[in-house]
Amino acid sequence: MNDSPPVVVGAGPAGVRAAATLAAAGLAPIVLDEAPASGGQIYRRAPAGFTRPYRALYGFDAAKAHRLHDAFDGIRGGIDYRPDTLVWDLKHGALHCLSGKRSREVPYRDVILAPGARDRIIPFPGWTLPGIYTLGGAQIALKHQGCAIGHRIVFMGTGPLLYLVAYQYAKAGAGIAAVLDTAPFAAKSRALPGLLRGGSTFAKGLWYVAALRARGIVMANGIRPVAAEGMDTAVSALRYRNAAGTERRLACDAIAFGFGLSSETQLADLAEIPFAFDPVQQQFLPERDIAGRTPVRGVYLAGDGSGIAGADAAELGGERAALALLEDRGHAVNKPRVAALERALRKIAGFRVALDAAFPFPVDIAAGMPDETLLCRCESVTAGEFRRAARELDAGEMNRAKAFSRCGMGRCQGRVCGPAAAAVLAAALNLPPAQIGRLRGQPPVKPIPMGVGS
Ligand SMILES: Cc1cc2nc3c(=O)[nH]c(=O)nc-3n(C[C@H](O)[C@H](O)[C@H](O)COP(=O)(O)OP(=O)(O)OC[C@H]3O[C@@H](n4cnc5c(N)ncnc54)[C@H](O)[C@@H]3O)c2cc1C
């Protein structure tokens, strides 16, 4: 059984480096990814037939994208790579994988989970109007399809992705109405000493801000969204309060919004890894050590799926987790390389703390969400209905509140509404978020067709 091929879920920066490290040690891992090509989010490959050069697609990160793609292409012949394969369940040592219309089991003894992250959103009145996208969704439209989401776009939210996506749109020639950040300027100033430790990553961020300013794009800090306006067919304006508390109205035909990222942790949950609340990232995360080892034997974690740390950390973490797996199988590993990887990961972790302080998740926006706001769009549950379930039905914990209100019970299984719903519940009951708990991961971790056969 020790010869059974290790399995890697995800072919983003973490999964690719994990697979390459295993392949270099003479193993032939199975690599499963729901996407049609490797690269993950940041180094997503252009569809076949697109001819845009790397520099145009990946900007400053073109060389890194090239290296990662080359690394994967170099091992493809020696591994069992299965693209277009969604891992929708994990139990009893097997992954349940949907490919086409068929579900098959892939047994594993050792698995490295590297499923990445998703946008973290906070619903606000009108957020479901056509023309409103997440920041990541807006970026995929541009990067993957070469489409802009509108002609007069408001970028709103917080985090590095806010400025990166706005910059990418500006560079592509799209019309930008404003870039509105919920993080106060003071938070960024306070975090400056830690941010400076980010070196070239911080410099890239400064460049994006400077480039947006140079184009005369309106930018503001410390804003609070009030509502999106529009008819059934399209968004037409965003109302928000500026840092001084004055309400403003901005005409637009599209909004891209997001408040950082949430780790994709459902498979780790199904693997029965214990979770703990991370006060810096304001989310529950699966327990693992710096090498990616978890308390569950044979299950390793790497990349943003184990905590948001960015693409460079994902590559380092993928390699480190693969080396941990090899060590645990009795292979000799390069100890100086292990030490260097761990040093680099610790350094990035320090910078991430500063980033999270500079762009804090605005818990107050979720906590103060107006009652009429659609909190769970899958099941049409408003913030008011959710609060009522919490207060009147004694739902003092996320899974009880879900059962009583149906919030988080629909197609997305709480992946979209969960983080904001937790903040709403914590505020409604005046409890710390760590006490509110988290929605348990349930299969299927992502929607699958009704008629799936095995
Ligand atoms: C939408 C979006 C856009 C981003 N854009 C940028 C950017 O431009 N620049 C930047 O610096 N950072 C960006 N980030 C953050 C960046 O993605 C990460 O820091 C980095 O890509 C993390 O690498 P990873 O390997 O951990 O995860 P990812 O790159 O996300 O790769 C995870 C892979 O796992 C696959 N996967 C997930 N779940 C399953 C499953 N159940 N079954 C099978 N396969 C699965 C996915 O298809 C994906 O290929 C973005 C994040 C998101 C969510």
XYZ file of C-alpha atoms and ligand atoms in Angstrom:
507
model
C 0.000 0.000 0.000
C 3.008 2.249 0.618
C 3.478 2.234 -3.152
C 0.036 3.673 -3.795
C 0.348 6.941 -5.679
C -0.132 10.032 -3.542
C -3.027 12.235 -4.620
C -2.872 16.009 -5.030
C -6.145 17.974 -5.169
C -5.636 21.243 -7.033
C -3.187 22.211 -9.762
C -2.599 25.810 -8.721
C 0.792 27.038 -7.473
C 0.605 24.808 -4.364
C -0.572 21.658 -6.147
C 1.869 22.035 -9.045
C 4.893 22.399 -6.731
C 3.675 19.481 -4.619
C 3.276 17.276 -7.694
C 6.661 18.326 -9.107
C 8.390 17.524 -5.799
C 6.748 14.080 -5.636
C 7.620 13.414 -9.274
C 11.241 14.436 -8.660
C 11.362 11.798 -5.900
C 10.299 9.131 -8.376
C 6.591 8.960 -7.482
C 3.764 9.371 -9.980
C 1.069 11.335 -8.140
C -2.536 11.548 -9.263
C -3.370 15.242 -9.727
C -7.069 16.160 -9.709
C -8.373 19.586 -10.683
C -11.828 20.760 -11.629
C -10.315 23.311 -14.023
C -9.503 22.355 -17.617
C -5.858 23.421 -17.242
C -3.250 23.808 -14.514
C -2.199 27.187 -13.074
C -4.880 27.827 -10.441
C -6.319 31.297 -9.928
C -3.358 33.594 -10.325
C -1.646 31.697 -13.161
C -4.882 30.619 -14.869
C -4.014 29.683 -18.424
C -5.642 31.382 -21.381
C -8.150 29.226 -23.268
C -6.926 27.408 -26.379
C -6.691 29.794 -29.327
C -5.959 32.902 -27.225
C -2.710 34.470 -28.294
C -2.153 37.171 -25.668
C 1.466 37.089 -24.502
C 2.404 36.194 -20.901
C 3.363 39.794 -20.131
C -0.122 41.011 -21.100
C -1.863 38.246 -19.168
C 0.163 38.098 -15.967
C 1.900 41.506 -15.770
C 4.727 41.556 -13.209
C 4.117 37.861 -12.520
C 4.714 36.729 -16.123
C 8.061 35.061 -15.343
C 6.587 33.205 -12.354
C 3.625 32.062 -14.466
C 6.017 30.806 -17.135
C 8.082 28.897 -14.569
C 5.037 27.276 -12.988
C 3.501 26.286 -16.328
C 6.848 24.909 -17.539
C 7.288 22.945 -14.303
C 3.896 21.314 -14.759
C 4.312 20.666 -18.485
C 7.675 19.061 -17.677
C 6.137 16.421 -15.376
C 2.865 15.780 -17.226
C 4.157 12.646 -18.928
C 5.166 11.094 -15.584
C 2.084 11.810 -13.492
C -1.587 10.868 -13.658
C -3.143 14.283 -14.312
C -6.937 14.459 -14.425
C -8.241 17.926 -15.360
C -11.990 18.725 -15.426
C -12.333 16.554 -12.319
C -14.210 17.933 -9.328
C -13.537 16.320 -5.960
C -16.979 16.630 -4.410
C -16.648 14.341 -1.380
C -13.997 12.718 0.756
C -14.662 9.790 3.054
C -13.224 6.463 4.235
C -9.931 6.965 2.407
C -11.500 7.800 -0.949
C -12.114 10.939 -2.964
C -15.357 11.124 -4.907
C -14.609 12.697 -8.237
C -16.949 14.019 -10.892
C -15.647 13.961 -14.419
C -18.107 14.554 -17.224
C -21.350 13.039 -15.947
C -19.746 10.206 -14.008
C -18.570 10.074 -10.429
C -15.712 7.750 -9.569
C -13.853 6.966 -6.375
C -10.141 7.582 -6.145
C -8.767 5.759 -3.091
C -5.873 7.418 -1.313
C -3.445 6.687 1.448
C -1.792 10.091 1.312
C -3.441 13.188 -0.073
C -2.289 16.794 -0.349
C -5.270 19.139 -0.384
C -4.487 22.373 -2.253
C -7.905 23.719 -3.333
C -7.105 27.439 -2.955
C -9.524 30.182 -1.986
C -12.600 32.100 -3.081
C -13.818 35.696 -2.795
C -15.120 36.726 0.623
C -18.175 38.900 0.290
C -20.517 40.876 2.498
C -23.998 41.319 1.019
C -25.351 44.876 0.896
C -28.760 46.103 -0.282
C -29.060 45.552 -4.034
C -26.002 43.305 -4.323
C -27.821 40.750 -6.479
C -28.628 43.213 -9.282
C -27.290 42.229 -12.700
C -23.906 43.855 -13.319
C -22.554 43.187 -9.825
C -19.627 40.758 -9.655
C -17.086 39.626 -7.126
C -13.575 40.980 -7.673
C -12.364 37.493 -8.571
C -15.253 37.015 -11.004
C -14.472 40.348 -12.666
C -10.829 39.324 -12.958
C -11.688 35.960 -14.507
C -13.912 37.696 -17.093
C -10.977 39.872 -18.085
C -8.163 37.328 -17.802
C -9.927 34.311 -19.216
C -12.415 35.747 -21.687
C -10.903 39.149 -22.445
C -14.205 40.860 -21.427
C -14.799 43.876 -19.190
C -17.838 43.689 -16.891
C -18.953 47.240 -17.796
C -18.042 50.635 -19.194
C -18.227 52.599 -15.938
C -17.223 50.278 -13.145
C -17.020 50.820 -9.390
C -14.471 48.656 -7.582
C -15.451 48.368 -3.909
C -14.296 46.367 -0.905
C -10.852 45.838 0.499
C -7.650 43.845 0.126
C -4.813 43.661 -2.391
C -7.115 42.162 -5.048
C -9.195 45.387 -5.058
C -6.292 47.423 -6.413
C -4.869 44.670 -8.594
C -8.131 44.028 -10.460
C -8.886 47.766 -10.787
C -5.388 48.259 -12.210
C -5.809 45.359 -14.639
C -9.101 46.854 -15.859
C -7.599 50.336 -16.179
C -4.664 48.926 -18.137
C -7.058 47.075 -20.437
C -8.757 50.422 -21.181
C -12.004 49.882 -19.224
C -13.830 52.895 -17.765
C -13.524 53.068 -13.976
C -15.875 55.235 -11.910
C -13.974 54.807 -8.623
C -11.968 52.511 -6.375
C -13.581 52.540 -2.922
C -11.777 50.849 -0.040
C -13.512 50.074 3.260
C -10.137 49.993 5.056
C -9.387 53.306 6.767
C -6.236 55.129 5.740
C -5.061 54.992 9.378
C -5.033 51.163 9.297
C -2.686 51.243 6.305
C -0.376 53.804 7.915
C -0.194 51.778 11.106
C 0.639 48.615 9.155
C 3.375 50.324 7.108
C 6.433 48.977 9.007
C 5.157 45.395 8.521
C 4.163 46.045 4.907
C 7.675 47.261 4.090
C 8.903 43.754 4.915
C 6.903 42.542 1.898
C 9.619 43.763 -0.500
C 8.638 43.421 -4.161
C 5.061 42.345 -3.301
C 4.501 45.606 -1.426
C 6.220 47.557 -4.223
C 3.766 46.027 -6.742
C 0.848 47.185 -4.594
C 2.230 50.739 -4.486
C 2.656 50.652 -8.235
C -1.013 49.683 -8.787
C -2.220 52.521 -6.552
C 0.112 55.026 -8.234
C -0.955 53.882 -11.706
C -4.657 54.300 -10.802
C -4.006 57.780 -9.384
C -1.996 58.756 -12.464
C -5.059 57.955 -14.579
C -7.112 60.346 -12.455
C -9.312 57.583 -11.034
C -11.277 58.564 -7.914
C -10.041 56.606 -4.881
C -11.298 56.687 -1.312
C -10.529 54.954 1.989
C -12.761 54.133 4.947
C -16.025 54.019 2.950
C -19.145 52.039 3.873
C -21.516 50.710 1.158
C -25.151 51.812 1.553
C -26.956 50.279 -1.441
C -26.718 49.492 -5.120
C -29.479 51.096 -7.189
C -30.946 49.841 -10.427
C -33.798 48.157 -12.205
C -34.236 44.418 -12.677
C -32.005 44.465 -15.707
C -28.937 46.342 -14.458
C -27.219 48.220 -11.678
C -27.147 51.981 -12.261
C -25.473 53.469 -9.171
C -23.753 52.755 -5.879
C -24.615 54.745 -2.791
C -21.962 54.777 -0.074
C -20.844 56.805 2.915
C -17.403 58.363 2.765
C -14.964 58.313 5.697
C -16.589 61.472 7.081
C -19.995 59.752 7.067
C -21.470 61.788 4.185
C -23.624 59.823 1.751
C -22.535 59.906 -1.898
C -24.005 58.458 -5.087
C -21.897 57.215 -7.984
C -23.467 56.378 -11.337
C -22.102 53.129 -12.773
C -23.083 50.174 -14.953
C -21.115 47.533 -13.037
C -19.713 46.910 -9.571
C -16.897 44.533 -8.638
C -16.673 43.915 -4.903
C -14.962 41.687 -2.359
C -13.448 41.800 1.101
C -10.420 39.536 0.873
C -10.478 35.789 0.413
C -11.795 32.754 2.289
C -9.957 29.446 2.265
C -11.690 26.486 0.597
C -11.721 24.212 3.638
C -14.628 21.831 3.027
C -12.485 18.857 1.970
C -10.262 19.354 5.034
C -13.446 19.376 7.109
C -14.695 16.139 5.525
C -11.268 14.626 6.295
C -12.092 15.376 9.954
C -9.231 17.772 10.536
C -9.912 19.901 13.627
C -10.468 23.632 13.038
C -9.575 26.693 15.118
C -10.624 30.334 14.778
C -7.876 32.560 13.376
C -8.407 36.074 14.753
C -6.052 37.647 12.181
C -7.799 36.194 9.113
C -11.178 36.234 10.892
C -12.027 32.721 9.777
C -11.922 29.145 11.056
C -8.940 27.271 9.599
C -7.937 23.608 9.618
C -5.074 22.764 11.953
C -1.713 22.024 10.322
C 1.928 22.667 11.037
C 4.301 24.683 8.872
C 5.095 21.516 6.891
C 1.412 21.060 6.010
C 0.952 18.012 8.260
C -2.462 17.771 9.886
C -3.590 15.782 12.939
C -5.133 13.288 10.476
C -2.546 10.826 9.240
C -1.987 10.920 5.489
C -3.766 14.264 4.948
C -1.580 17.278 4.169
C -2.590 20.864 3.403
C -0.910 23.440 1.189
C -1.594 26.860 -0.276
C -4.460 29.262 0.307
C -6.783 26.372 1.209
C -5.021 26.178 4.568
C -4.994 29.939 5.242
C -4.580 32.906 2.913
C -0.897 33.583 2.276
C -0.618 34.310 -1.465
C 0.866 32.605 -4.492
C 4.537 32.593 -3.454
C 3.676 30.964 -0.130
C 1.457 28.497 -1.992
C 4.401 27.340 -4.116
C 6.655 27.032 -1.056
C 3.924 25.314 0.971
C 3.177 22.845 -1.819
C 6.808 21.789 -1.994
C 7.067 21.598 1.808
C 3.930 19.456 2.125
C 5.237 17.066 -0.528
C 8.547 16.792 1.336
C 6.621 16.069 4.555
C 4.723 13.315 2.771
C 7.999 11.878 1.457
C 9.602 12.050 4.924
C 6.586 10.240 6.381
C 6.973 7.520 3.752
C 10.589 7.062 4.755
C 12.265 8.882 1.864
C 15.420 10.874 2.562
C 14.796 14.571 1.921
C 17.097 17.546 1.490
C 17.194 19.010 5.023
C 18.743 22.398 4.084
C 15.972 22.804 1.491
C 13.346 21.993 4.139
C 14.862 24.618 6.462
C 14.981 27.210 3.664
C 11.333 26.582 2.761
C 10.217 26.976 6.366
C 12.238 30.192 6.768
C 10.650 31.649 3.640
C 7.158 30.602 4.762
C 7.645 32.255 8.183
C 8.826 35.463 6.532
C 5.742 35.615 4.298
C 3.490 34.857 7.288
C 4.847 37.991 9.014
C 4.008 40.100 5.961
C 0.499 38.596 5.766
C -0.235 39.735 9.316
C 0.596 43.294 8.224
C -1.594 42.923 5.096
C -4.547 41.733 7.187
C -4.037 44.717 9.519
C -3.884 47.125 6.574
C -7.022 45.678 4.917
C -9.131 44.356 7.816
C -12.275 42.351 7.099
C -14.950 44.966 7.948
C -16.923 42.923 10.475
C -19.006 46.000 11.343
C -20.519 46.142 7.829
C -21.760 42.573 8.142
C -22.882 43.082 11.732
C -24.869 46.190 10.812
C -26.366 44.743 7.611
C -29.899 46.192 7.176
C -32.627 43.628 7.944
C -34.015 43.697 4.395
C -30.664 42.719 2.800
C -30.699 39.380 1.007
C -28.087 37.490 3.027
C -28.431 34.017 1.463
C -29.359 34.343 -2.191
C -29.609 30.557 -2.771
C -32.438 30.204 -0.240
C -33.731 33.826 -0.263
C -33.049 34.478 3.419
C -32.762 38.094 4.552
C -30.502 39.327 7.328
C -33.631 40.102 9.372
C -34.967 36.538 9.032
C -31.592 35.163 10.029
C -31.424 37.450 13.077
C -34.933 36.395 14.095
C -33.925 32.723 13.923
C -30.959 33.518 16.128
C -32.890 35.480 18.745
C -36.343 33.914 18.814
C -35.444 30.270 18.126
C -32.377 30.259 20.321
C -29.950 29.454 17.495
C -26.700 30.327 19.228
C -24.466 28.522 16.770
C -24.060 28.585 12.987
C -25.395 25.118 12.188
C -28.501 25.602 14.345
C -29.095 28.994 12.760
C -28.764 27.333 9.333
C -31.270 24.622 10.258
C -33.805 27.164 11.546
C -33.418 29.761 8.789
C -32.130 27.760 5.743
C -29.303 30.329 5.386
C -26.351 28.428 3.878
C -28.474 25.416 2.917
C -28.615 26.044 -0.828
C -26.385 25.401 -3.796
C -23.336 27.202 -2.430
C -23.579 25.401 0.951
C -22.675 28.653 2.700
C -19.456 29.193 0.763
C -20.757 32.611 -0.343
C -22.945 33.775 2.549
C -21.209 31.904 5.405
C -18.558 34.447 6.494
C -21.030 37.361 6.539
C -23.746 35.232 8.184
C -21.326 34.340 10.994
C -20.660 38.036 11.615
C -24.415 38.806 11.570
C -25.074 36.011 14.078
C -22.192 36.980 16.379
C -23.405 40.589 16.473
C -27.073 39.618 16.946
C -26.169 37.473 19.962
C -23.350 39.707 21.162
C -20.929 36.776 21.130
C -17.331 36.561 19.857
C -17.077 34.996 16.346
C -15.031 32.075 17.702
C -18.053 31.053 19.814
C -20.509 31.196 16.899
C -18.738 28.304 15.187
C -18.676 27.566 11.474
C -20.888 25.833 8.963
C -19.879 22.182 8.799
C -18.608 21.062 5.385
C -21.179 18.923 3.582
C -20.865 16.933 0.376
C -21.151 17.847 -2.400
C -18.642 20.601 -1.637
C -19.644 22.275 -4.905
C -22.842 21.794 -6.942
C -23.031 18.611 -9.015
C -25.761 17.557 -11.470
C -28.733 15.595 -10.074
C -28.230 12.617 -12.345
C -24.598 11.842 -11.544
C -23.919 8.127 -11.885
C -21.040 6.162 -10.448
C -10.762 34.478 -8.021
C -9.381 34.710 -7.490
C -8.462 35.465 -8.214
C -7.169 35.676 -7.717
N -6.284 36.429 -8.466
C -5.050 36.669 -7.960
C -4.109 37.463 -8.671
O -4.387 37.916 -9.773
N -2.908 37.710 -8.113
C -2.565 37.192 -6.900
O -1.450 37.430 -6.408
N -3.422 36.412 -6.218
C -4.646 36.166 -6.712
N -5.526 35.399 -5.993
C -5.022 34.724 -4.818
C -4.241 33.550 -5.424
O -5.153 32.771 -6.127
C -3.593 32.641 -4.507
O -2.749 33.285 -3.589
C -2.822 31.503 -5.190
O -3.311 31.212 -6.459
C -2.996 30.328 -4.289
O -2.543 29.171 -4.887
P -3.200 27.776 -4.508
O -2.452 26.756 -5.285
O -3.268 27.638 -3.049
O -4.702 27.884 -4.995
P -5.339 28.167 -6.430
O -4.440 28.912 -7.315
O -6.680 28.725 -6.158
O -5.507 26.698 -7.042
C -6.428 25.790 -6.505
C -6.816 24.807 -7.572
O -7.625 23.808 -6.974
C -8.704 23.509 -7.830
N -9.808 23.041 -6.977
C -10.413 23.693 -5.959
N -11.353 22.928 -5.371
C -11.348 21.748 -6.046
C -12.104 20.551 -5.913
N -13.026 20.398 -4.960
N -11.867 19.552 -6.803
C -10.908 19.685 -7.773
N -10.165 20.803 -7.928
C -10.379 21.814 -7.063
C -9.016 24.797 -8.557
O -9.616 24.554 -9.818
C -7.616 25.419 -8.690
O -7.024 25.118 -9.933
C -6.807 35.146 -6.477
C -7.731 34.380 -5.758
C -9.010 34.167 -6.242
C -9.976 33.346 -5.437
